[in-house]
């Protein structure tokens, strides 16, 4: 059964931190008048272990969309406590059967820069039918922007939508096409992490004991904390895309060295969820939810792939405010694991 195969593929992508972090991203397929879409807060990685998809009345959604109304409360066709993904509208506006929305590290390294669209054009040209949508708050606003972008050029039959400061939507009527498209984009947009960056670290001795915290054992994290320029990015441009802000807040917890970090630890009694300590490492609170650890790793994975000759373009204060004061995101954050 194709749906079973799609769920398997969703689980595979969901387990790949270069594509999906925690409960982020979502997937759907259309079956007649029903849109099967991931439930909010559920993990794509669990697609084969539990029922993470909800049936939605697609005909009803489409009737609203066609009249220009995107502020829709989707009708769920079964009794459930779960809510459909915040990004359900995005799935409904794409005409293809299979739709996959991810937050891929490789693409994000372009999408958070001012030159992102032009650089993607250089890399992809016309090899796939793609379009680029400026940043919009996830939900109805983003759904509307995607709808407009693909309907402005119907003859192009868009199958890839790049979302500025956010991620990628890919779609196809056949599952093997969708998988091939995802692999193609990953390959075309891939940027290697420079060997200099990975080799530049000199491990500092552990001067202090931060009880209740441990160092993240990850070579990318070690490269990141030992690179002055990347640390500078975290200092200046922490809020690069929505999920990062929703789960890790609007400012980085950064320290210049272990001594400063220790002072804060003694003064406040803890370091919050994590602390980035320059030239030392990334301290993580013991038992920090996996969702947040995934978000941290995603951020540093994007940072180490950024072309530093480009201009980084973070979310604005207004963008951040509308994410942090949004009930739908508070719900998603509250049920995260
Ligand atoms: Zn998203």
PDB file of N, CA, C and O in Angstrom, residues 33 57-70 72 75 92 147:
ATOM      1  N   UNK A  33     -11.608  13.378  -1.263  1.00  0.00           N
ATOM      2  CA  UNK A  33     -11.915  14.629  -0.567  1.00  0.00           C
ATOM      3  C   UNK A  33     -11.291  14.694   0.824  1.00  0.00           C
ATOM      4  O   UNK A  33     -11.699  15.500   1.664  1.00  0.00           O
ATOM      5  N   UNK A  57     -11.293  17.311   6.175  1.00  0.00           N
ATOM      6  CA  UNK A  57     -12.215  17.521   5.058  1.00  0.00           C
ATOM      7  C   UNK A  57     -11.563  18.466   4.038  1.00  0.00           C
ATOM      8  O   UNK A  57     -11.550  19.688   4.235  1.00  0.00           O
ATOM      9  N   UNK A  58     -11.022  17.887   2.980  1.00  0.00           N
ATOM     10  CA  UNK A  58     -10.292  18.679   1.989  1.00  0.00           C
ATOM     11  C   UNK A  58     -11.236  19.531   1.138  1.00  0.00           C
ATOM     12  O   UNK A  58     -10.923  20.687   0.803  1.00  0.00           O
ATOM     13  N   UNK A  59     -12.403  18.984   0.809  1.00  0.00           N
ATOM     14  CA  UNK A  59     -13.359  19.742  -0.019  1.00  0.00           C
ATOM     15  C   UNK A  59     -13.755  21.027   0.708  1.00  0.00           C
ATOM     16  O   UNK A  59     -13.829  22.109   0.111  1.00  0.00           O
ATOM     17  N   UNK A  60     -13.961  20.902   2.010  1.00  0.00           N
ATOM     18  CA  UNK A  60     -14.367  22.070   2.798  1.00  0.00           C
ATOM     19  C   UNK A  60     -13.235  23.100   2.845  1.00  0.00           C
ATOM     20  O   UNK A  60     -13.455  24.300   2.648  1.00  0.00           O
ATOM     21  N   UNK A  61     -12.013  22.608   3.073  1.00  0.00           N
ATOM     22  CA  UNK A  61     -10.835  23.508   3.107  1.00  0.00           C
ATOM     23  C   UNK A  61     -10.699  24.245   1.770  1.00  0.00           C
ATOM     24  O   UNK A  61     -10.524  25.464   1.729  1.00  0.00           O
ATOM     25  N   UNK A  62     -10.808  23.471   0.687  1.00  0.00           N
ATOM     26  CA  UNK A  62     -10.617  24.040  -0.645  1.00  0.00           C
ATOM     27  C   UNK A  62     -11.681  25.087  -0.961  1.00  0.00           C
ATOM     28  O   UNK A  62     -11.395  26.113  -1.575  1.00  0.00           O
ATOM     29  N   UNK A  63     -12.913  24.847  -0.505  1.00  0.00           N
ATOM     30  CA  UNK A  63     -13.973  25.816  -0.803  1.00  0.00           C
ATOM     31  C   UNK A  63     -13.649  27.170  -0.151  1.00  0.00           C
ATOM     32  O   UNK A  63     -13.916  28.220  -0.724  1.00  0.00           O
ATOM     33  N   UNK A  64     -13.047  27.151   1.027  1.00  0.00           N
ATOM     34  CA  UNK A  64     -12.636  28.417   1.679  1.00  0.00           C
ATOM     35  C   UNK A  64     -11.479  29.051   0.914  1.00  0.00           C
ATOM     36  O   UNK A  64     -11.476  30.248   0.664  1.00  0.00           O
ATOM     37  N   UNK A  65     -10.495  28.221   0.588  1.00  0.00           N
ATOM     38  CA  UNK A  65      -9.285  28.735  -0.071  1.00  0.00           C
ATOM     39  C   UNK A  65      -9.653  29.408  -1.397  1.00  0.00           C
ATOM     40  O   UNK A  65      -9.155  30.483  -1.730  1.00  0.00           O
ATOM     41  N   UNK A  66     -10.579  28.798  -2.120  1.00  0.00           N
ATOM     42  CA  UNK A  66     -10.953  29.354  -3.427  1.00  0.00           C
ATOM     43  C   UNK A  66     -11.668  30.695  -3.325  1.00  0.00           C
ATOM     44  O   UNK A  66     -11.697  31.467  -4.283  1.00  0.00           O
ATOM     45  N   UNK A  67     -12.236  30.987  -2.151  1.00  0.00           N
ATOM     46  CA  UNK A  67     -12.873  32.306  -1.989  1.00  0.00           C
ATOM     47  C   UNK A  67     -11.891  33.289  -1.342  1.00  0.00           C
ATOM     48  O   UNK A  67     -12.251  34.396  -0.972  1.00  0.00           O
ATOM     49  N   UNK A  68     -10.635  32.869  -1.178  1.00  0.00           N
ATOM     50  CA  UNK A  68      -9.620  33.776  -0.623  1.00  0.00           C
ATOM     51  C   UNK A  68      -9.590  33.787   0.899  1.00  0.00           C
ATOM     52  O   UNK A  68      -8.922  34.613   1.513  1.00  0.00           O
ATOM     53  N   UNK A  69     -10.298  32.847   1.532  1.00  0.00           N
ATOM     54  CA  UNK A  69     -10.289  32.783   2.996  1.00  0.00           C
ATOM     55  C   UNK A  69      -9.289  31.716   3.460  1.00  0.00           C
ATOM     56  O   UNK A  69      -9.472  30.524   3.204  1.00  0.00           O
ATOM     57  N   UNK A  70      -8.245  32.176   4.158  1.00  0.00           N
ATOM     58  CA  UNK A  70      -7.214  31.241   4.631  1.00  0.00           C
ATOM     59  C   UNK A  70      -7.264  31.050   6.147  1.00  0.00           C
ATOM     60  O   UNK A  70      -6.545  30.231   6.690  1.00  0.00           O
ATOM     61  N   UNK A  72      -8.854  29.409   8.282  1.00  0.00           N
ATOM     62  CA  UNK A  72      -9.814  28.303   8.342  1.00  0.00           C
ATOM     63  C   UNK A  72      -9.507  27.394   9.524  1.00  0.00           C
ATOM     64  O   UNK A  72      -8.338  27.116   9.805  1.00  0.00           O
ATOM     65  N   UNK A  75     -11.773  20.951   9.430  1.00  0.00           N
ATOM     66  CA  UNK A  75     -12.731  20.004  10.013  1.00  0.00           C
ATOM     67  C   UNK A  75     -12.077  18.621  10.027  1.00  0.00           C
ATOM     68  O   UNK A  75     -11.722  18.067   8.978  1.00  0.00           O
ATOM     69  N   UNK A  92      -2.904  21.864   1.899  1.00  0.00           N
ATOM     70  CA  UNK A  92      -4.132  21.910   1.095  1.00  0.00           C
ATOM     71  C   UNK A  92      -3.923  22.717  -0.187  1.00  0.00           C
ATOM     72  O   UNK A  92      -4.504  22.388  -1.220  1.00  0.00           O
ATOM     73  N   UNK A 147      -0.025  29.763  -1.856  1.00  0.00           N
ATOM     74  CA  UNK A 147      -1.119  29.667  -2.828  1.00  0.00           C
ATOM     75  C   UNK A 147      -0.910  30.686  -3.952  1.00  0.00           C
ATOM     76  O   UNK A 147      -0.993  30.360  -5.133  1.00  0.00           O
TER      77      UNK A 147
END
